[in-house]
Short mmCIF file of C-alpha atoms (C1' of nucleotides) in Angstrom, two decimals:
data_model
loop_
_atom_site.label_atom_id
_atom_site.label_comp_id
_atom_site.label_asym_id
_atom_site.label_seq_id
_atom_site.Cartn_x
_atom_site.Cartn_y
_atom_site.Cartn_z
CA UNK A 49 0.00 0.00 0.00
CA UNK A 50 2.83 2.59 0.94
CA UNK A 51 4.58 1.53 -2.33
CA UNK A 52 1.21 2.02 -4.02
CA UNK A 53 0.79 5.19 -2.61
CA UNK A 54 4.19 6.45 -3.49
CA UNK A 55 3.42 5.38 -7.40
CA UNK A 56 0.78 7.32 -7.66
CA UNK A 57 2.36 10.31 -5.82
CA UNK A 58 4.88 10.73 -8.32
CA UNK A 59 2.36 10.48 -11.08
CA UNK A 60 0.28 12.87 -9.85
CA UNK A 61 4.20 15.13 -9.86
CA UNK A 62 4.68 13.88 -13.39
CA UNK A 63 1.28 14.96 -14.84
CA UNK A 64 1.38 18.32 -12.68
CA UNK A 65 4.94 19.03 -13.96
CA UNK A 66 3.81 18.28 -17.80
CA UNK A 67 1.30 20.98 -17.61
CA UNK A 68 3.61 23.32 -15.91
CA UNK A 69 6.68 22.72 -18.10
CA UNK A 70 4.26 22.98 -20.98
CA UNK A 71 3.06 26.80 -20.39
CA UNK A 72 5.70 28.23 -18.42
CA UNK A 73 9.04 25.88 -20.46
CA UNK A 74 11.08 23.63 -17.93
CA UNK A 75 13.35 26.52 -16.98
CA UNK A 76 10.77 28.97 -16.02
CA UNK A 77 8.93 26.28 -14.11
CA UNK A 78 10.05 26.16 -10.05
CA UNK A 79 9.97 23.50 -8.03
CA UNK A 80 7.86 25.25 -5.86
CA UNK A 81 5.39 26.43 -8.76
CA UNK A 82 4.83 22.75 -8.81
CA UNK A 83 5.28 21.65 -5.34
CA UNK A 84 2.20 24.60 -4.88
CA UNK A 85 -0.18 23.13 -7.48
CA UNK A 86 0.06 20.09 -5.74
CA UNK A 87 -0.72 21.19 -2.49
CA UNK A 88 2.79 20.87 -0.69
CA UNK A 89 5.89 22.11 0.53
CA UNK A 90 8.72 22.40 -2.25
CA UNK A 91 11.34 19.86 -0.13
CA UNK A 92 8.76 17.10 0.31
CA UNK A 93 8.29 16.65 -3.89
CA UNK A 94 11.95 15.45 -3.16
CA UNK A 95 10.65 12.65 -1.11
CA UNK A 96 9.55 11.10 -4.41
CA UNK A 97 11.89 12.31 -7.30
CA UNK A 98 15.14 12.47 -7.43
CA UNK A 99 15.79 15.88 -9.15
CA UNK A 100 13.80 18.19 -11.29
CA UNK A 101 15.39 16.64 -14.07
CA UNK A 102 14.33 13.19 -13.59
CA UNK A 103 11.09 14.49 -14.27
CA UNK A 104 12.12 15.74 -17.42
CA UNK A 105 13.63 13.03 -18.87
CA UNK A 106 10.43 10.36 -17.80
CA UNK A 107 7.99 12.67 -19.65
CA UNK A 108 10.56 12.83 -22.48
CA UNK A 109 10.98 9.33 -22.76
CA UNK A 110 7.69 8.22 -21.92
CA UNK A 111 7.01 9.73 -25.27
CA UNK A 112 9.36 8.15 -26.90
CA UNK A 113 8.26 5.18 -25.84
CA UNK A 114 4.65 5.63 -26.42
CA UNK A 115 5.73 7.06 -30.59
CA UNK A 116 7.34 3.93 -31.12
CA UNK A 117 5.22 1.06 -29.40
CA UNK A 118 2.52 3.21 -31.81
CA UNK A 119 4.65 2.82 -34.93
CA UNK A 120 5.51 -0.92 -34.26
CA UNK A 121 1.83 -1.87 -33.59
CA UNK A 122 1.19 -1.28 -37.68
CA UNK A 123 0.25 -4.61 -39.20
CA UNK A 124 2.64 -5.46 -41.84
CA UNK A 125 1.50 -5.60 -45.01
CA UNK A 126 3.70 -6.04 -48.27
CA UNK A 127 0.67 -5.06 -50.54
CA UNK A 128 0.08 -1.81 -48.90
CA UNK A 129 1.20 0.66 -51.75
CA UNK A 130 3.93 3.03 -49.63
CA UNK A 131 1.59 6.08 -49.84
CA UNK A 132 -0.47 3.76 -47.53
CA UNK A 133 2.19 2.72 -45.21
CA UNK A 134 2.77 6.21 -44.69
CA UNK A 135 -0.37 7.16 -43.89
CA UNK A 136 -0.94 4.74 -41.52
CA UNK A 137 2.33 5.79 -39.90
CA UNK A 138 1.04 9.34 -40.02
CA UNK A 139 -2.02 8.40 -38.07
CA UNK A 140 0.02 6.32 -35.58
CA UNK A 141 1.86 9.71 -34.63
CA UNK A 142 -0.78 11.56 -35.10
CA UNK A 143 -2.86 9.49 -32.25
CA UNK A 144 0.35 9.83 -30.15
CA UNK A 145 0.16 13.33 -29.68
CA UNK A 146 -3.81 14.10 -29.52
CA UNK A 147 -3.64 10.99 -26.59
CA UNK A 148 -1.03 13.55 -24.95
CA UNK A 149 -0.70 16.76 -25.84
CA UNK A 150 0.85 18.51 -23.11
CA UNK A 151 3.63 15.87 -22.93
CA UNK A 152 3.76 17.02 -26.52
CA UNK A 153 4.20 19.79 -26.00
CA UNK A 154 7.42 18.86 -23.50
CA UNK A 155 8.69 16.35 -25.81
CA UNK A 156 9.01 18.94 -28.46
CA UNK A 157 9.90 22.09 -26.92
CA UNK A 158 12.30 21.37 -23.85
CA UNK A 159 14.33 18.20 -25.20
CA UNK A 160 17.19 20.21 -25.08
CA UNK A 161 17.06 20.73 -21.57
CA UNK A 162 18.23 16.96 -21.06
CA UNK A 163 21.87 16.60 -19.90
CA UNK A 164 24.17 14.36 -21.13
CA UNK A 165 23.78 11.44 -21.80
CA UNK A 166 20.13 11.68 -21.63
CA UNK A 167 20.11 14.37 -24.36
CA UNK A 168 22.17 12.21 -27.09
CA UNK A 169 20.24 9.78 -25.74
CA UNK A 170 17.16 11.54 -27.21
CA UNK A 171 18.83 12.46 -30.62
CA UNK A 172 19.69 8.98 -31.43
CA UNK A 173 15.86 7.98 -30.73
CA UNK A 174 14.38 10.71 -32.81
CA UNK A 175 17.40 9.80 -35.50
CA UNK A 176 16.21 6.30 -35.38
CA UNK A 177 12.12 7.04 -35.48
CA UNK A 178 12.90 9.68 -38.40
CA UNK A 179 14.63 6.92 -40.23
CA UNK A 180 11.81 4.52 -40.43
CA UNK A 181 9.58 7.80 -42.49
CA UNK A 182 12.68 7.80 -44.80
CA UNK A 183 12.81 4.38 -45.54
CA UNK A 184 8.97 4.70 -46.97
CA UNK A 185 9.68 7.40 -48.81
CA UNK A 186 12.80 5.78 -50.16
CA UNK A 187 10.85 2.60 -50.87
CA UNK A 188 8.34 4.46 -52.33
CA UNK A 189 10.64 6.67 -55.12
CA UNK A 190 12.42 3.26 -55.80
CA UNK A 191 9.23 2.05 -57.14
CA UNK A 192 7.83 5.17 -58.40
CA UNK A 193 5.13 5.87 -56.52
CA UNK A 194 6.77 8.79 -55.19
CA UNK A 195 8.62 11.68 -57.11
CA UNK A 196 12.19 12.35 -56.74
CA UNK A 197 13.12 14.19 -53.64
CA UNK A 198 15.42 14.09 -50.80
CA UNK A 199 14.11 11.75 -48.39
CA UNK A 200 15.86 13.58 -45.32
CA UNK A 201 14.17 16.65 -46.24
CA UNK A 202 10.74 15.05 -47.25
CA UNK A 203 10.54 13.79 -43.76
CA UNK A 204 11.77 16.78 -41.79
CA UNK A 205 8.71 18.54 -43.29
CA UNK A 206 6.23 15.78 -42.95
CA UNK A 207 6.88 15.48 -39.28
CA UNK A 208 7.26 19.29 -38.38
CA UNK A 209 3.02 19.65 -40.18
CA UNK A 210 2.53 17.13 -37.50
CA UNK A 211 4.30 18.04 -34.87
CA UNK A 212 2.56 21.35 -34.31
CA UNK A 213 -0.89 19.38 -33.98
CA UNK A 214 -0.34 19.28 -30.02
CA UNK A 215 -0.68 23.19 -30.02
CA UNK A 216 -4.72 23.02 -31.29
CA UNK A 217 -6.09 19.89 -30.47
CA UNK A 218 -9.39 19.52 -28.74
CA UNK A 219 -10.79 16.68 -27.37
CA UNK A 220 -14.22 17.72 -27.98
CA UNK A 221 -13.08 18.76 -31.22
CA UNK A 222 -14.99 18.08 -34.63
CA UNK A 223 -12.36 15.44 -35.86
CA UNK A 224 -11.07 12.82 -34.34
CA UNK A 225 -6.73 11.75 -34.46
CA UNK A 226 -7.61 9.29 -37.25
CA UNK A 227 -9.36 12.01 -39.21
CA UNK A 228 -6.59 14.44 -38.82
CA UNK A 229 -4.19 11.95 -39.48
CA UNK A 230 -6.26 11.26 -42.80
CA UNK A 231 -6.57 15.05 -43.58
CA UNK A 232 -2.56 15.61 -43.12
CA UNK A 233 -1.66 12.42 -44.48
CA UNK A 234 -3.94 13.18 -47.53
CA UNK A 235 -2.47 16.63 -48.05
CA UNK A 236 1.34 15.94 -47.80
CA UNK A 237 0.66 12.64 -50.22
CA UNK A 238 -1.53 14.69 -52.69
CA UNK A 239 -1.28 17.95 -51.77
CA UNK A 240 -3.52 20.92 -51.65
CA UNK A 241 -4.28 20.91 -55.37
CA UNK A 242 -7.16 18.78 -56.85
CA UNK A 243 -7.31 17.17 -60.07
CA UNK A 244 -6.04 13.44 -58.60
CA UNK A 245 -9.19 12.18 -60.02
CA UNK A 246 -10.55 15.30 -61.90
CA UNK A 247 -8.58 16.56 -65.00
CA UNK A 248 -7.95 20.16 -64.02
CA UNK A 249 -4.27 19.72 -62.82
CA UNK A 250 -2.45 20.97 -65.70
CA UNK A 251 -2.77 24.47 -65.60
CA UNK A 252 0.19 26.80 -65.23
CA UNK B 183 29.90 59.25 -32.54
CA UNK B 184 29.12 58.54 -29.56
CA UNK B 185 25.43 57.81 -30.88
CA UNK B 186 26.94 55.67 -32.74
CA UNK B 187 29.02 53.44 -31.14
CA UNK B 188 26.00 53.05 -28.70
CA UNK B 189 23.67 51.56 -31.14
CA UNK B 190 26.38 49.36 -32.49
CA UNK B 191 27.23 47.92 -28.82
CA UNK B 192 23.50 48.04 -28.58
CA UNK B 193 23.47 45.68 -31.74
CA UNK B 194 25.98 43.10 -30.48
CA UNK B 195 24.06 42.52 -27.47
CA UNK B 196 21.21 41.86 -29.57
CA UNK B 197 22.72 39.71 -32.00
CA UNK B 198 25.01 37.77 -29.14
CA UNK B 199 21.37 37.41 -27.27
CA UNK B 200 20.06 35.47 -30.08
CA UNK B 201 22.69 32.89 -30.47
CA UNK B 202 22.19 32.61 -26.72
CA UNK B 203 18.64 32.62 -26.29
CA UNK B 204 18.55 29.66 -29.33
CA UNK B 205 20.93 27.33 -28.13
CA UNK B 206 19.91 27.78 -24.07
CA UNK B 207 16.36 29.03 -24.28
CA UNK B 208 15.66 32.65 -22.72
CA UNK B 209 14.73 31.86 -19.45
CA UNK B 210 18.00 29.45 -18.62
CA UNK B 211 20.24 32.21 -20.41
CA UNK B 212 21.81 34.71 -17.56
CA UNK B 213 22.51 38.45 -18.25
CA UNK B 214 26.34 36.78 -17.25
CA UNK B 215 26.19 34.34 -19.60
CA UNK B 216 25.23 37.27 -22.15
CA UNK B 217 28.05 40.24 -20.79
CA UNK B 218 30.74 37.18 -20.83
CA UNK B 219 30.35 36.48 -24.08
CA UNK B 220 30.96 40.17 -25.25
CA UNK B 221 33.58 40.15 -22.44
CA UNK B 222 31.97 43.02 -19.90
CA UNK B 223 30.33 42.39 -16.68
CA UNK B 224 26.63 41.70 -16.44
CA UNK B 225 25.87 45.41 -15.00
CA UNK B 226 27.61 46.65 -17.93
CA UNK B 227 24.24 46.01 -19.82
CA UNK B 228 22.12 47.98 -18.37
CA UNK B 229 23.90 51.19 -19.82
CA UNK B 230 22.62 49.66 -23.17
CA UNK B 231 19.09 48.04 -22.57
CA UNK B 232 16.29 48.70 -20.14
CA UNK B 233 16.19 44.60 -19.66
CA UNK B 234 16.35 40.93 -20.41
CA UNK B 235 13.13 41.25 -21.96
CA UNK B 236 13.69 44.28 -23.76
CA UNK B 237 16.02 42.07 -25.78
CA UNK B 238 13.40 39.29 -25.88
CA UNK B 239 11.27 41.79 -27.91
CA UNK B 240 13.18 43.40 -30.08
CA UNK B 241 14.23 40.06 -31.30
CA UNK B 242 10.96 38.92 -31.85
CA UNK B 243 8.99 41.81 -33.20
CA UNK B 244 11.84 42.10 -35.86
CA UNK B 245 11.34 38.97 -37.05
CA UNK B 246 7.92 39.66 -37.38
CA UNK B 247 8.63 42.74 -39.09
CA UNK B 248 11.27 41.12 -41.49
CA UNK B 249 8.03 38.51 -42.30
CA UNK B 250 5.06 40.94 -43.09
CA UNK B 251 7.72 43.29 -45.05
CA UNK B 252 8.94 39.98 -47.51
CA UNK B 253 5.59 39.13 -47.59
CA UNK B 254 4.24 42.75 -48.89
CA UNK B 255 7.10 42.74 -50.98
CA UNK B 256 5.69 40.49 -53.65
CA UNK B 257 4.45 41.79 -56.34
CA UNK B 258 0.18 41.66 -56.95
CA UNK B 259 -0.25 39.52 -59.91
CA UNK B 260 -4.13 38.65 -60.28
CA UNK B 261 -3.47 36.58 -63.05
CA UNK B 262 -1.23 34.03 -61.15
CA UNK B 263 -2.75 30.84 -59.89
CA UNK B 264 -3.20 30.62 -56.28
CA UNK B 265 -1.18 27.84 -56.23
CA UNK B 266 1.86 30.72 -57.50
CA UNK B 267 0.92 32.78 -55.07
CA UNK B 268 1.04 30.57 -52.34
CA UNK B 269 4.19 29.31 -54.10
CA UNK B 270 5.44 33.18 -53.54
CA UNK B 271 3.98 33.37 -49.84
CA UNK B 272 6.17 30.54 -48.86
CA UNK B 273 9.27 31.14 -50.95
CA UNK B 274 8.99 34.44 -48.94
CA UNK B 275 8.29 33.15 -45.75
CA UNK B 276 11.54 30.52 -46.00
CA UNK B 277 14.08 33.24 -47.28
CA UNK B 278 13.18 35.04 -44.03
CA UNK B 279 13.98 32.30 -41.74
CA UNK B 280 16.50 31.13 -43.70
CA UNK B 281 18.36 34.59 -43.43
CA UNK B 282 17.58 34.25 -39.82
CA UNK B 283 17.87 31.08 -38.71
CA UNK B 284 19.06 32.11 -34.78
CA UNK B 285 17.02 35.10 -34.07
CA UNK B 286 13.96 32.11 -36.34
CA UNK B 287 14.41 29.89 -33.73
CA UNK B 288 13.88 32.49 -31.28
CA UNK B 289 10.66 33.57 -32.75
CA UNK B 290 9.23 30.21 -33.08
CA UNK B 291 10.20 28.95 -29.21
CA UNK B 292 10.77 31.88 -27.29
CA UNK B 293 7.48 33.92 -28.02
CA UNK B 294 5.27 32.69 -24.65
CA UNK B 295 8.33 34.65 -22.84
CA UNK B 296 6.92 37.58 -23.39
CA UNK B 297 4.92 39.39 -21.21
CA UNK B 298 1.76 41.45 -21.69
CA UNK B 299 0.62 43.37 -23.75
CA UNK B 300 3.29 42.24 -26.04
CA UNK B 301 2.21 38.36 -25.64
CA UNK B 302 -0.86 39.51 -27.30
CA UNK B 303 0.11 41.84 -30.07
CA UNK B 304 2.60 39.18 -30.68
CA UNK B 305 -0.32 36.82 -30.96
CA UNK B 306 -2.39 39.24 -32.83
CA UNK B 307 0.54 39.84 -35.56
CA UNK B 308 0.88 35.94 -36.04
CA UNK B 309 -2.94 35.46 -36.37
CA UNK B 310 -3.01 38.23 -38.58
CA UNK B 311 0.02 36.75 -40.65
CA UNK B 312 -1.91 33.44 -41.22
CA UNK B 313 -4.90 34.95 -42.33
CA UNK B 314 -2.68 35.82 -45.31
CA UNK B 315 -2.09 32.40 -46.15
CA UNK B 316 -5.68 31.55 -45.12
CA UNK B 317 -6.93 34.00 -47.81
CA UNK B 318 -4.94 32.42 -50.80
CA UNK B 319 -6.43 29.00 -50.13
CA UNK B 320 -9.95 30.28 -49.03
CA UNK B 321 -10.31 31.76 -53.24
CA UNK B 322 -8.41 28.97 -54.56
CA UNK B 323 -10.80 26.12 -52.90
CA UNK B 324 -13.40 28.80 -54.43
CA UNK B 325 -12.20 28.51 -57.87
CA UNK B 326 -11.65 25.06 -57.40
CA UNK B 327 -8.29 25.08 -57.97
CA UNK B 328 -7.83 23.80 -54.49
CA UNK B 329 -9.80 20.38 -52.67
CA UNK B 330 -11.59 21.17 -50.06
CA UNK B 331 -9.83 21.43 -46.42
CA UNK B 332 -10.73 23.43 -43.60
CA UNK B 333 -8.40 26.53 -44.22
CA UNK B 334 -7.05 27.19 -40.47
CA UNK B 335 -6.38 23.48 -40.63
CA UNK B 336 -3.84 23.91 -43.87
CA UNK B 337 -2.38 26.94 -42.89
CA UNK B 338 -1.55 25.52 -39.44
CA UNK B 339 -0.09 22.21 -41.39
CA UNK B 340 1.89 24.35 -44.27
CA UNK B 341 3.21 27.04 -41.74
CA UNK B 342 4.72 24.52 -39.38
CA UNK B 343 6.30 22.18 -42.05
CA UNK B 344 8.25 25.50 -43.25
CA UNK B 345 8.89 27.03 -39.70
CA UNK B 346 11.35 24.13 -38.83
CA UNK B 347 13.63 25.04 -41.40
CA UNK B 348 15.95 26.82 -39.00
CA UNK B 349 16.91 23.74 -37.66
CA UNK B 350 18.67 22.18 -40.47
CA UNK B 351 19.54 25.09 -42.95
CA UNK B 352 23.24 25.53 -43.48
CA UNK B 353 23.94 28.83 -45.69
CA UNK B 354 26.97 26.23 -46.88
CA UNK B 355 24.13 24.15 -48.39
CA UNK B 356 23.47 22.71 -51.90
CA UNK B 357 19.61 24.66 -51.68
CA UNK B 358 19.50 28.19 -51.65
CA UNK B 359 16.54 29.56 -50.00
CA UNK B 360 14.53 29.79 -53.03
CA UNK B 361 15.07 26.40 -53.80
CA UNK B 362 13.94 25.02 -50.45
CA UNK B 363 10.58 26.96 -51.01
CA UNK B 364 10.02 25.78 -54.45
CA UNK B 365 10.58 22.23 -52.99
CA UNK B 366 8.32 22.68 -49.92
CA UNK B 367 5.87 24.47 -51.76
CA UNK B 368 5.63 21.58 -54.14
CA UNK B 369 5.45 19.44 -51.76
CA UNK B 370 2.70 20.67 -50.07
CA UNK B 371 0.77 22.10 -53.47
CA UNK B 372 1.08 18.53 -55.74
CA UNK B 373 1.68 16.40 -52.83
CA UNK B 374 4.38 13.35 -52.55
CA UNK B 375 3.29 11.51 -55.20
CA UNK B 376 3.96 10.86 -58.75
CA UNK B 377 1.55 11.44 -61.53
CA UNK B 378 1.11 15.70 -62.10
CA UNK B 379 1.96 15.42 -65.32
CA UNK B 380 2.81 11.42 -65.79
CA UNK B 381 -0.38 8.98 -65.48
CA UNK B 382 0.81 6.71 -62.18
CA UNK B 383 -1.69 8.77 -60.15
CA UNK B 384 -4.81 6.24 -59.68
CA UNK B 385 -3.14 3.28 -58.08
CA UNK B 386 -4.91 2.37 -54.59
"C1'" DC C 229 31.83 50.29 -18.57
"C1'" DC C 230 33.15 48.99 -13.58
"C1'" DT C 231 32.74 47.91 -8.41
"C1'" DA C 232 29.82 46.87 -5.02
"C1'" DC C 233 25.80 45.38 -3.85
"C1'" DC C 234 20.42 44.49 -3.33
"C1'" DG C 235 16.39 41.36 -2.31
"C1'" DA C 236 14.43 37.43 -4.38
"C1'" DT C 237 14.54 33.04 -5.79
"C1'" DC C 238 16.65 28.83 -7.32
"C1'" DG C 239 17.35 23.37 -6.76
"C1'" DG C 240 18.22 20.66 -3.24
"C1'" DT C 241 19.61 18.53 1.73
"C1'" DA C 242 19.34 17.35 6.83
"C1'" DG C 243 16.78 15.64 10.09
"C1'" DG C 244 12.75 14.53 11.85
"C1'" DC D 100 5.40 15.25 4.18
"C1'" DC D 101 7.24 19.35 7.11
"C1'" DT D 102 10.54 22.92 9.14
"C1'" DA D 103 14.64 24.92 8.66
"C1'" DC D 104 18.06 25.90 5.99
"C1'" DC D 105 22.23 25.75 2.44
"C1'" DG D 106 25.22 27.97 -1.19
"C1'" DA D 107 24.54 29.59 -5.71
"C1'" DT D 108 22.63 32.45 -8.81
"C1'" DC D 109 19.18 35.50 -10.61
"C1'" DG D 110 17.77 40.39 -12.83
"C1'" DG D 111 18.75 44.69 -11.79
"C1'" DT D 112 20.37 49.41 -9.30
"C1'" DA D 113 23.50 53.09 -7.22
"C1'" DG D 114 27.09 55.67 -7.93
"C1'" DG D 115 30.93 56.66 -10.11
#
DNA sequence: CCTACCGATCGGTAGG
DNA sequence: CCTACCGATCGGTAGG
């Protein structure tokens, strides 16, 4: 029960700290801003965490952890065209960040807060998760589907239109994370012109 | 002369704040950190700025400045497509941040710094920027030279896939700006895949 | 542009 | 989880 108790202590820290860290930035944010929210003295959040910090680096990582597990849970399927696979990829991140947007908003914005090694720690992850959007997009020009253009910077774009979705996402929205991940997905694969089944794409 | 010098001095801090303020954030950068770098003491500062902030918004309202006069800049042509004059819009946006890739990176992270009432004409400005971009793709989905997409929705989507460009751009690059914003902008306009002008465009 | 300094606040520890 | 407290550092001022 004490160990139970002490779990969900330093949840309740974590989640209080991702909202802070998410409108005030990790610097700005005190440990007695939080330690007030929560309804204590500054000292006893110490009782629980280790540094301000740690805190940090489990909401960093958590998200991490939460992209990938999302990516890996894709069915494989060889006879998905690639514009597919990368749509369904799209939504998987997409439902990542509407599921938690304030630790988001963290994972975005104060990543380079991390120390070493926690912070090359983080590059290598987001190195590695980048990586698998390339190798779609290089799969995808090797067979045509896709049109000639650096796969580095192809991906660097596709993720940054995503990666902003944390900053207006509603719950009670109109559109649900698949539906934005549809929309997005649908406009970086065929972009904002019509004509993919209509004829009038040919004008200058 | 003395004039003079005094705006130049003025100038370094500025310039010396943004490198600073990019690679640290504002609120972990220290006036020391700042006055060591131009080799003076911290109180030294304070002959040339009123404080930390002031530098904050300078910074930021010249970016936006440096934005809405590129953007003005280009010439009316009611005979373009909308699709050019988006083209334009974000070939202009991206030699902006591309020219400014520290003081950029400031702009884009540092902003919620700011206290009132700059917060909100900073706000205001940025609203009022999009609603540029949100007017080009309103009258093209009009004229149907554009699918249908909820407008705030694209803007939000095309602005942040071009507002990460800081990040990477090297002026030592193989793109010059103008490059990188016909890429993006095709990109975004005709989408990832083949088949504009080619007929590999109806495969599921 | 410097020395000398201010009050406030920081992350964190000791000891209960 | 609290009281009591630490040394370090913060943005900024006075006065030259």
């Amino acid at each position: 029960m004490t160990t139970k108790e002490k779990v969900s202590r330093k949840k309740q820290i974590e989640l209080q700290a991702t909202e802070l860290f998410r409108t005030k930035g990790y610097s700005a944010s005190s440990m007695r801003d939080l330690a007030q929210e929560l309804g204590i003295e500054a000292a006893s959040l110490y009782s629980h965490i280790r540094s301000k910090e740690e805190i940090l680096q489990k909401i960093i990582f958590g998200m991490a952890e939460r992209f990938f597990e999302k990516l890996n849970a894709i069915p494989k399927n060889e006879n998905l065209s690639f514009a597919k696979q990368l749509e369904q990829s799209i939504i998987a991140h997409i439902e990542v960040i509407t599921k938690n947007t304030a630790a988001s908003a963290v994972f975005f914005n104060e990543w380079r807060h991390l120390s070493e090694p926690n912070l090359s720690k983080f590059l290598d992850l987001r190195e590695e998760y980048e990586g698998r959007f390339r190798d779609i997009i290089t799969k995808g020009m090797e067979t045509n589907e896709f049109r000639d253009i650096d796969e580095r910077f192809a991906v660097f774009a596709i993720l940054s239109s995503l990666n902003w979705t944390h900053t207006w996402y509603k719950v009670e929205g109109k559109m649900s994370p698949e539906q934005i991940g549809r929309q997005l997905s649908g406009l970086l694969i065929n972009g904002l012109k019509k004509g993919i089944i209509g004829v009038d794409n040919l004008e200058k």
